[in-house]
Amino acid sequence: MTQATPTYQQEYHASIDQPEAFWRSKAAQLNWFKAPECILSTDDNGIQRWFADGEMNTAFMALDHHLSQGRGQQTALIYDSPVTGSKRTYTYQQLTDAVALFAGALQNQGVTKGDRVVIYMPMVPEAAIAMLACARLGAIHSVVFGGFAPHELAVRIDDATPKVIVSASCGIEVGKVIAYKPMLDEAIRQAQHKPERCIVLQRPQAQAPLSAGRDLDWQEAVSAATRADCVPVKGTDPLYILYTSGTTGKPKGVVRDNGGHAVALHYSMKAVYNMNPGDVFWAASDVGWVVGHSYIVYGPLLAGCTTIMYEGKPVKTPDAGAFWRVASEYKAKALFAAPTAFRAIKKEDPDARLLGDYDLSSLETIFMAGERLDPPTYDWTRSKTGKPVIDHWWQTETGWAICGNLMGIEAKPTKPGSSTLPSPGFDVQILDDAGHPLPPGQQGAIAIKLPLPPSCLPTIWNNFPRFQAGYLNSFPGYYCSGDGGYKDEDGYVFIMGRTDDVINVAGHRLSTGEMEEIIAAHTAVAECAVIGIQDELKGQVPVGLVLLKDGADIDEAQLQTELVAMVRQEIGPIACFQKAMIAQRLPKTRSGKILRKLLRQIADGEEYSIPSTIDDPGSVEEMVALLR
Ligand code: COA
Ligand code: AMP
């Protein structure tokens, strides 16, 4: 007799009422070396942790396991690169072999369980191979997005202290070849910590000169290697560190456990995305972001699916039909991308004429996340493709969707502007400033009642106090998400944006505080504020408001040019910082805090009220004149 599929309510309540029984049964679907007995326990920091006594290896579960299930000849990974005109596929057998061999190469360089390996690479299969090879050895990878400048890479090197860095000679951005190796060299020069070895993948588009004694060519490293076995790790041993923007210049190293991550991601592939083994899943993101970690690499492979690694853009590689071409060519069942990508397509091909060239009959659902899905983009994508468009909300910290419309459990009616209902395991509450739950319709801080479900961060790398201060102290007993929003009468969650100084530019999370620290270092700048203002394509873009030092002699255009160059130099092109304006005064509270929310509301043309705590009400008029 087959079991009836539970409804969303049944599944959700089981996860909240009996979390240990719920996650024990999900964990049992994976191939552990030693199944966990202890499902939820408390660590030395007082944090509840999943599967502490289980023994496993994430790469084994994602690769070797499938060979024993007869999936060796199934395609595991498709690499499609319009920017280099190349395509390549790996079966599960081939990917397992490549990973085992590269793990051997890392082992030859002394990498063992618990060592950190930084990966600074473009969207090539070798990036995924390097990640999985680390997992195979029980080493902890930390992937750094290629659009970050050397300074950002250096900060991460100093925090993660890697034994080895894996990189490539270059990345390709539409028509530009971006040399990665000089950026890597500069980052290592800036960092206090020096890696013992760099392994560099030489790409034909640019050859990188290697530093004798430190650098090793990828091919040579692999030629000298033999396969390495999977190293058993505990469920609570870290799989990776992924740095994300906080409110200060220092990024936060989100730590991901092996066990909880594997269980939650495996579960999510069916529950959230309705994917079955053998299905083709395409997350059009980058391995440098959490979406790339979870749904280009680990999730699809843990579930025995085929994943697509796309080295291209939604537009210009070669045109706005690129997404439709890839989805149709590989018969993707699900496509997941940031709303900004669809806004870019809509801008270039408003009538979606290029869609007509492709057969999208295999594509069942389009998923979006990373930033607010604005209703016009939702409507356009849905009406042009005729496919369900699912908004889901998540963060680097959780690794999978906190809220979504669970297509593999029970598809609910969608409401534009809402990311639907909490995923199983996430007890999502809307709280007022004092931590009291708010009734439907009222906006507040979005918090998640502890314990967090599997895959969510247990700490910040090297900095448990920052984890406590940033996430746990605001509302005792809850994780504070940093997002604000409300629930409606049906329990649907509406995310209204960050409540801190984090902004979202083209689906990329950036810290305005960090940009302010850079701008404040300019010799003419006395004080500054950076705010995210609405942008038709990228959702938000940063804008700097600057007060000059007395006697500073610089015009606005010159200052802007210099500040743009400084931010690009320090953070990278991905910051998209292009506008700075000179102001005479900034609206502040009497205690000297800049009223950023007010600035944002003025800039976005929203209604605003002037707080009673304002020091100089006249500054508001000046801001209206400057920003509107
Ligand atoms: N390596 C080096 N440089 C990179 C880079 C990388 N991996 N990714 C982006 N950059 C550079 C770009 O070349 C550009 O540089 P420029 O200022 O010299 O032109 C800059 O960073 C900004 O890039 P981007 O934000 O991609 O803007 P764009 O105008 O080139 O493209 C979109 C606009 C909408 C097409 C693009 O932002 C996009 O595809 N967004 C989707 C984002 C996404 O998938 N996010 C993942 C979250 S799920
Ligand atoms: P990141 O950690 O880079 O994935 O960014 C997480 C942040 O992106 C969240 O805290 C939100 O502010 C925003 N975000 C992600 N998904 C959504 C969504 N579906 N709707 C609104 N905001 C989102």
PDB file of N, CA, C and O and ligand atoms in Angstrom, residues 242-245 254 289-291 336 339 368-374 390-399 402-403 417-419 479 481-484 494-500 502-504 507-510 540, ligand 2:
ATOM      1  N   LEU A 242      31.044  30.303   4.006  1.00  0.00           N
ATOM      2  CA  LEU A 242      30.718  31.216   2.900  1.00  0.00           C
ATOM      3  C   LEU A 242      30.537  32.607   3.494  1.00  0.00           C
ATOM      4  O   LEU A 242      29.688  32.814   4.367  1.00  0.00           O
ATOM      5  N   TYR A 243      31.353  33.527   3.005  1.00  0.00           N
ATOM      6  CA  TYR A 243      31.317  34.888   3.566  1.00  0.00           C
ATOM      7  C   TYR A 243      30.171  35.670   2.946  1.00  0.00           C
ATOM      8  O   TYR A 243      29.919  35.583   1.747  1.00  0.00           O
ATOM      9  N   THR A 244      29.484  36.415   3.799  1.00  0.00           N
ATOM     10  CA  THR A 244      28.386  37.242   3.319  1.00  0.00           C
ATOM     11  C   THR A 244      28.472  38.606   3.983  1.00  0.00           C
ATOM     12  O   THR A 244      29.106  38.761   5.029  1.00  0.00           O
ATOM     13  N   SER A 245      27.824  39.587   3.352  1.00  0.00           N
ATOM     14  CA  SER A 245      27.937  40.957   3.854  1.00  0.00           C
ATOM     15  C   SER A 245      27.129  41.141   5.117  1.00  0.00           C
ATOM     16  O   SER A 245      25.978  40.708   5.216  1.00  0.00           O
ATOM     17  N   VAL A 254      29.759  32.504   7.241  1.00  0.00           N
ATOM     18  CA  VAL A 254      28.667  31.593   7.605  1.00  0.00           C
ATOM     19  C   VAL A 254      29.191  30.155   7.538  1.00  0.00           C
ATOM     20  O   VAL A 254      29.760  29.751   6.528  1.00  0.00           O
ATOM     21  N   TRP A 289      28.018  32.291  -4.778  1.00  0.00           N
ATOM     22  CA  TRP A 289      26.903  32.678  -3.916  1.00  0.00           C
ATOM     23  C   TRP A 289      26.277  31.427  -3.301  1.00  0.00           C
ATOM     24  O   TRP A 289      26.472  30.319  -3.789  1.00  0.00           O
ATOM     25  N   VAL A 290      25.439  31.646  -2.308  1.00  0.00           N
ATOM     26  CA  VAL A 290      24.848  30.492  -1.633  1.00  0.00           C
ATOM     27  C   VAL A 290      23.952  29.691  -2.589  1.00  0.00           C
ATOM     28  O   VAL A 290      23.912  28.456  -2.520  1.00  0.00           O
ATOM     29  N   VAL A 291      23.278  30.371  -3.505  1.00  0.00           N
ATOM     30  CA  VAL A 291      22.415  29.635  -4.451  1.00  0.00           C
ATOM     31  C   VAL A 291      23.267  28.655  -5.267  1.00  0.00           C
ATOM     32  O   VAL A 291      22.861  27.526  -5.542  1.00  0.00           O
ATOM     33  N   PHE A 336      15.879  28.290 -11.811  1.00  0.00           N
ATOM     34  CA  PHE A 336      15.931  29.131 -10.611  1.00  0.00           C
ATOM     35  C   PHE A 336      16.897  30.271 -10.887  1.00  0.00           C
ATOM     36  O   PHE A 336      18.052  30.050 -11.231  1.00  0.00           O
ATOM     37  N   PRO A 339      15.269  37.653  -9.722  1.00  0.00           N
ATOM     38  CA  PRO A 339      14.355  38.485 -10.520  1.00  0.00           C
ATOM     39  C   PRO A 339      15.088  39.446 -11.454  1.00  0.00           C
ATOM     40  O   PRO A 339      14.638  39.703 -12.562  1.00  0.00           O
ATOM     41  N   MET A 368      12.219  31.962  -8.209  1.00  0.00           N
ATOM     42  CA  MET A 368      13.040  33.172  -8.072  1.00  0.00           C
ATOM     43  C   MET A 368      13.324  33.451  -6.605  1.00  0.00           C
ATOM     44  O   MET A 368      12.486  33.208  -5.735  1.00  0.00           O
ATOM     45  N   ALA A 369      14.507  34.007  -6.350  1.00  0.00           N
ATOM     46  CA  ALA A 369      14.900  34.405  -4.985  1.00  0.00           C
ATOM     47  C   ALA A 369      16.117  35.310  -5.073  1.00  0.00           C
ATOM     48  O   ALA A 369      16.645  35.549  -6.154  1.00  0.00           O
ATOM     49  N   GLY A 370      16.539  35.783  -3.916  1.00  0.00           N
ATOM     50  CA  GLY A 370      17.746  36.606  -3.844  1.00  0.00           C
ATOM     51  C   GLY A 370      17.435  38.068  -3.598  1.00  0.00           C
ATOM     52  O   GLY A 370      18.268  38.824  -3.126  1.00  0.00           O
ATOM     53  N   GLU A 371      16.236  38.482  -3.932  1.00  0.00           N
ATOM     54  CA  GLU A 371      15.788  39.866  -3.755  1.00  0.00           C
ATOM     55  C   GLU A 371      14.270  39.839  -3.896  1.00  0.00           C
ATOM     56  O   GLU A 371      13.692  38.816  -4.269  1.00  0.00           O
ATOM     57  N   ARG A 372      13.651  40.980  -3.625  1.00  0.00           N
ATOM     58  CA  ARG A 372      12.202  41.046  -3.721  1.00  0.00           C
ATOM     59  C   ARG A 372      11.764  40.785  -5.168  1.00  0.00           C
ATOM     60  O   ARG A 372      12.341  41.349  -6.102  1.00  0.00           O
ATOM     61  N   LEU A 373      10.781  39.928  -5.343  1.00  0.00           N
ATOM     62  CA  LEU A 373      10.218  39.694  -6.680  1.00  0.00           C
ATOM     63  C   LEU A 373       9.092  40.706  -6.876  1.00  0.00           C
ATOM     64  O   LEU A 373       8.006  40.567  -6.311  1.00  0.00           O
ATOM     65  N   ASP A 374       9.380  41.728  -7.652  1.00  0.00           N
ATOM     66  CA  ASP A 374       8.387  42.783  -7.858  1.00  0.00           C
ATOM     67  C   ASP A 374       7.251  42.265  -8.733  1.00  0.00           C
ATOM     68  O   ASP A 374       7.481  41.514  -9.693  1.00  0.00           O
ATOM     69  N   ILE A 390       7.464  30.873  -8.939  1.00  0.00           N
ATOM     70  CA  ILE A 390       7.450  30.703  -7.483  1.00  0.00           C
ATOM     71  C   ILE A 390       8.521  31.580  -6.840  1.00  0.00           C
ATOM     72  O   ILE A 390       9.712  31.426  -7.101  1.00  0.00           O
ATOM     73  N   ASP A 391       8.047  32.489  -6.008  1.00  0.00           N
ATOM     74  CA  ASP A 391       8.965  33.326  -5.234  1.00  0.00           C
ATOM     75  C   ASP A 391       9.309  32.570  -3.958  1.00  0.00           C
ATOM     76  O   ASP A 391       8.419  32.013  -3.316  1.00  0.00           O
ATOM     77  N   HIS A 392      10.554  32.489  -3.613  1.00  0.00           N
ATOM     78  CA  HIS A 392      10.893  31.887  -2.315  1.00  0.00           C
ATOM     79  C   HIS A 392      11.997  32.700  -1.668  1.00  0.00           C
ATOM     80  O   HIS A 392      12.861  33.273  -2.314  1.00  0.00           O
ATOM     81  N   TRP A 393      11.921  32.758  -0.338  1.00  0.00           N
ATOM     82  CA  TRP A 393      12.786  33.652   0.442  1.00  0.00           C
ATOM     83  C   TRP A 393      13.812  32.858   1.218  1.00  0.00           C
ATOM     84  O   TRP A 393      13.448  31.940   1.935  1.00  0.00           O
ATOM     85  N   TRP A 394      15.060  33.221   1.054  1.00  0.00           N
ATOM     86  CA  TRP A 394      16.089  32.581   1.875  1.00  0.00           C
ATOM     87  C   TRP A 394      17.322  33.429   1.993  1.00  0.00           C
ATOM     88  O   TRP A 394      17.379  34.524   1.450  1.00  0.00           O
ATOM     89  N   GLN A 395      18.277  32.932   2.759  1.00  0.00           N
ATOM     90  CA  GLN A 395      19.476  33.693   3.076  1.00  0.00           C
ATOM     91  C   GLN A 395      20.690  32.766   3.051  1.00  0.00           C
ATOM     92  O   GLN A 395      20.545  31.556   3.259  1.00  0.00           O
ATOM     93  N   THR A 396      21.851  33.364   2.886  1.00  0.00           N
ATOM     94  CA  THR A 396      23.096  32.592   2.987  1.00  0.00           C
ATOM     95  C   THR A 396      23.097  31.806   4.305  1.00  0.00           C
ATOM     96  O   THR A 396      23.544  30.658   4.362  1.00  0.00           O
ATOM     97  N   GLU A 397      22.587  32.424   5.345  1.00  0.00           N
ATOM     98  CA  GLU A 397      22.636  31.819   6.682  1.00  0.00           C
ATOM     99  C   GLU A 397      21.854  30.509   6.762  1.00  0.00           C
ATOM    100  O   GLU A 397      22.189  29.632   7.562  1.00  0.00           O
ATOM    101  N   THR A 398      20.782  30.384   5.986  1.00  0.00           N
ATOM    102  CA  THR A 398      19.945  29.183   6.097  1.00  0.00           C
ATOM    103  C   THR A 398      20.333  28.117   5.067  1.00  0.00           C
ATOM    104  O   THR A 398      20.154  26.929   5.319  1.00  0.00           O
ATOM    105  N   GLY A 399      20.804  28.545   3.899  1.00  0.00           N
ATOM    106  CA  GLY A 399      21.207  27.596   2.861  1.00  0.00           C
ATOM    107  C   GLY A 399      20.063  27.028   2.054  1.00  0.00           C
ATOM    108  O   GLY A 399      20.281  26.373   1.033  1.00  0.00           O
ATOM    109  N   ILE A 402      13.470  29.580   3.442  1.00  0.00           N
ATOM    110  CA  ILE A 402      12.757  29.742   4.717  1.00  0.00           C
ATOM    111  C   ILE A 402      11.255  29.743   4.428  1.00  0.00           C
ATOM    112  O   ILE A 402      10.459  29.221   5.195  1.00  0.00           O
ATOM    113  N   CYS A 403      10.880  30.367   3.330  1.00  0.00           N
ATOM    114  CA  CYS A 403       9.479  30.379   2.898  1.00  0.00           C
ATOM    115  C   CYS A 403       9.429  30.063   1.419  1.00  0.00           C
ATOM    116  O   CYS A 403      10.315  30.470   0.662  1.00  0.00           O
ATOM    117  N   GLY A 417       3.987  39.195  -4.599  1.00  0.00           N
ATOM    118  CA  GLY A 417       4.557  39.968  -3.481  1.00  0.00           C
ATOM    119  C   GLY A 417       4.819  39.108  -2.258  1.00  0.00           C
ATOM    120  O   GLY A 417       5.476  39.548  -1.326  1.00  0.00           O
ATOM    121  N   SER A 418       4.303  37.857  -2.273  1.00  0.00           N
ATOM    122  CA  SER A 418       4.511  36.980  -1.108  1.00  0.00           C
ATOM    123  C   SER A 418       5.365  35.776  -1.496  1.00  0.00           C
ATOM    124  O   SER A 418       5.216  35.234  -2.595  1.00  0.00           O
ATOM    125  N   SER A 419       6.224  35.358  -0.570  1.00  0.00           N
ATOM    126  CA  SER A 419       6.979  34.123  -0.811  1.00  0.00           C
ATOM    127  C   SER A 419       6.239  32.929  -0.188  1.00  0.00           C
ATOM    128  O   SER A 419       6.843  31.926   0.160  1.00  0.00           O
ATOM    129  N   TYR A 479      15.908  33.450  16.152  1.00  0.00           N
ATOM    130  CA  TYR A 479      16.935  33.919  15.209  1.00  0.00           C
ATOM    131  C   TYR A 479      16.351  35.142  14.509  1.00  0.00           C
ATOM    132  O   TYR A 479      15.227  35.090  13.976  1.00  0.00           O
ATOM    133  N   SER A 481      16.207  37.530  11.495  1.00  0.00           N
ATOM    134  CA  SER A 481      16.620  37.355  10.094  1.00  0.00           C
ATOM    135  C   SER A 481      17.249  38.598   9.480  1.00  0.00           C
ATOM    136  O   SER A 481      17.933  38.508   8.469  1.00  0.00           O
ATOM    137  N   GLY A 482      16.956  39.778  10.054  1.00  0.00           N
ATOM    138  CA  GLY A 482      17.447  41.021   9.430  1.00  0.00           C
ATOM    139  C   GLY A 482      16.505  41.533   8.356  1.00  0.00           C
ATOM    140  O   GLY A 482      16.715  42.592   7.791  1.00  0.00           O
ATOM    141  N   ASP A 483      15.455  40.759   8.065  1.00  0.00           N
ATOM    142  CA  ASP A 483      14.438  41.205   7.114  1.00  0.00           C
ATOM    143  C   ASP A 483      13.186  41.627   7.877  1.00  0.00           C
ATOM    144  O   ASP A 483      12.891  41.088   8.952  1.00  0.00           O
ATOM    145  N   GLY A 484      12.457  42.573   7.303  1.00  0.00           N
ATOM    146  CA  GLY A 484      11.181  42.977   7.879  1.00  0.00           C
ATOM    147  C   GLY A 484      10.047  42.553   6.962  1.00  0.00           C
ATOM    148  O   GLY A 484      10.259  42.328   5.766  1.00  0.00           O
ATOM    149  N   PHE A 494       5.101  38.054   3.621  1.00  0.00           N
ATOM    150  CA  PHE A 494       5.496  39.112   2.680  1.00  0.00           C
ATOM    151  C   PHE A 494       6.796  39.729   3.195  1.00  0.00           C
ATOM    152  O   PHE A 494       6.827  40.264   4.303  1.00  0.00           O
ATOM    153  N   ILE A 495       7.861  39.634   2.403  1.00  0.00           N
ATOM    154  CA  ILE A 495       9.161  40.186   2.797  1.00  0.00           C
ATOM    155  C   ILE A 495       9.233  41.618   2.260  1.00  0.00           C
ATOM    156  O   ILE A 495       9.110  41.834   1.056  1.00  0.00           O
ATOM    157  N   MET A 496       9.459  42.566   3.155  1.00  0.00           N
ATOM    158  CA  MET A 496       9.449  43.968   2.721  1.00  0.00           C
ATOM    159  C   MET A 496      10.851  44.568   2.612  1.00  0.00           C
ATOM    160  O   MET A 496      10.997  45.715   2.228  1.00  0.00           O
ATOM    161  N   GLY A 497      11.878  43.835   2.982  1.00  0.00           N
ATOM    162  CA  GLY A 497      13.244  44.360   2.830  1.00  0.00           C
ATOM    163  C   GLY A 497      14.020  44.304   4.125  1.00  0.00           C
ATOM    164  O   GLY A 497      13.485  43.985   5.187  1.00  0.00           O
ATOM    165  N   ARG A 498      15.300  44.615   4.020  1.00  0.00           N
ATOM    166  CA  ARG A 498      16.200  44.524   5.163  1.00  0.00           C
ATOM    167  C   ARG A 498      15.898  45.618   6.182  1.00  0.00           C
ATOM    168  O   ARG A 498      15.515  46.732   5.825  1.00  0.00           O
ATOM    169  N   THR A 499      16.121  45.273   7.428  1.00  0.00           N
ATOM    170  CA  THR A 499      15.958  46.271   8.486  1.00  0.00           C
ATOM    171  C   THR A 499      17.329  46.796   8.924  1.00  0.00           C
ATOM    172  O   THR A 499      17.429  47.584   9.843  1.00  0.00           O
ATOM    173  N   ASP A 500      18.395  46.299   8.267  1.00  0.00           N
ATOM    174  CA  ASP A 500      19.735  46.766   8.628  1.00  0.00           C
ATOM    175  C   ASP A 500      20.377  47.462   7.423  1.00  0.00           C
ATOM    176  O   ASP A 500      19.695  47.823   6.478  1.00  0.00           O
ATOM    177  N   VAL A 502      22.140  46.402   5.017  1.00  0.00           N
ATOM    178  CA  VAL A 502      22.508  45.509   3.926  1.00  0.00           C
ATOM    179  C   VAL A 502      21.601  45.832   2.743  1.00  0.00           C
ATOM    180  O   VAL A 502      20.407  46.076   2.919  1.00  0.00           O
ATOM    181  N   ILE A 503      22.174  45.888   1.533  1.00  0.00           N
ATOM    182  CA  ILE A 503      21.340  46.134   0.351  1.00  0.00           C
ATOM    183  C   ILE A 503      21.503  44.976  -0.628  1.00  0.00           C
ATOM    184  O   ILE A 503      22.428  44.182  -0.522  1.00  0.00           O
ATOM    185  N   ASN A 504      20.609  44.937  -1.573  1.00  0.00           N
ATOM    186  CA  ASN A 504      20.585  43.862  -2.548  1.00  0.00           C
ATOM    187  C   ASN A 504      20.718  44.429  -3.944  1.00  0.00           C
ATOM    188  O   ASN A 504      19.782  45.030  -4.458  1.00  0.00           O
ATOM    189  N   GLY A 507      20.540  41.042  -7.011  1.00  0.00           N
ATOM    190  CA  GLY A 507      20.532  39.750  -6.317  1.00  0.00           C
ATOM    191  C   GLY A 507      21.800  39.490  -5.513  1.00  0.00           C
ATOM    192  O   GLY A 507      21.969  38.418  -4.954  1.00  0.00           O
ATOM    193  N   HIS A 508      22.697  40.475  -5.454  1.00  0.00           N
ATOM    194  CA  HIS A 508      23.927  40.311  -4.674  1.00  0.00           C
ATOM    195  C   HIS A 508      23.816  41.130  -3.400  1.00  0.00           C
ATOM    196  O   HIS A 508      23.428  42.285  -3.434  1.00  0.00           O
ATOM    197  N   ARG A 509      24.215  40.509  -2.293  1.00  0.00           N
ATOM    198  CA  ARG A 509      24.066  41.166  -0.997  1.00  0.00           C
ATOM    199  C   ARG A 509      25.321  41.982  -0.676  1.00  0.00           C
ATOM    200  O   ARG A 509      26.422  41.451  -0.688  1.00  0.00           O
ATOM    201  N   LEU A 510      25.126  43.249  -0.410  1.00  0.00           N
ATOM    202  CA  LEU A 510      26.268  44.142  -0.167  1.00  0.00           C
ATOM    203  C   LEU A 510      26.024  44.968   1.078  1.00  0.00           C
ATOM    204  O   LEU A 510      24.881  45.237   1.455  1.00  0.00           O
ATOM    205  N   GLN A 540      18.113  47.425  -6.495  1.00  0.00           N
ATOM    206  CA  GLN A 540      18.665  48.531  -5.724  1.00  0.00           C
ATOM    207  C   GLN A 540      20.054  48.829  -6.263  1.00  0.00           C
ATOM    208  O   GLN A 540      20.742  47.929  -6.746  1.00  0.00           O
TER     209      GLN A 540
HETATM  210  P1  AMP B   2      21.739  36.278   0.424  1.00  0.00           P
HETATM  211  O1  AMP B   2      22.218  35.891   1.770  1.00  0.00           O
HETATM  212  O2  AMP B   2      22.787  36.894  -0.431  1.00  0.00           O
HETATM  213  O3  AMP B   2      21.009  35.150  -0.244  1.00  0.00           O
HETATM  214  O4  AMP B   2      20.676  37.435   0.636  1.00  0.00           O
HETATM  215  C1  AMP B   2      19.618  37.230   1.523  1.00  0.00           C
HETATM  216  C2  AMP B   2      18.731  38.417   1.512  1.00  0.00           C
HETATM  217  O5  AMP B   2      18.165  38.604   0.208  1.00  0.00           O
HETATM  218  C3  AMP B   2      17.536  38.262   2.430  1.00  0.00           C
HETATM  219  O6  AMP B   2      17.835  38.579   3.769  1.00  0.00           O
HETATM  220  C4  AMP B   2      16.535  39.198   1.798  1.00  0.00           C
HETATM  221  O7  AMP B   2      16.765  40.529   2.184  1.00  0.00           O
HETATM  222  C5  AMP B   2      16.818  39.051   0.318  1.00  0.00           C
HETATM  223  N1  AMP B   2      15.937  38.054  -0.292  1.00  0.00           N
HETATM  224  C6  AMP B   2      16.235  36.792  -0.634  1.00  0.00           C
HETATM  225  N2  AMP B   2      15.180  36.189  -1.202  1.00  0.00           N
HETATM  226  C7  AMP B   2      14.166  37.087  -1.194  1.00  0.00           C
HETATM  227  C8  AMP B   2      12.800  37.056  -1.622  1.00  0.00           C
HETATM  228  N3  AMP B   2      12.279  35.988  -2.208  1.00  0.00           N
HETATM  229  N4  AMP B   2      12.054  38.171  -1.429  1.00  0.00           N
HETATM  230  C9  AMP B   2      12.576  39.273  -0.842  1.00  0.00           C
HETATM  231  N5  AMP B   2      13.858  39.358  -0.435  1.00  0.00           N
HETATM  232  C10 AMP B   2      14.653  38.279  -0.603  1.00  0.00           C
END
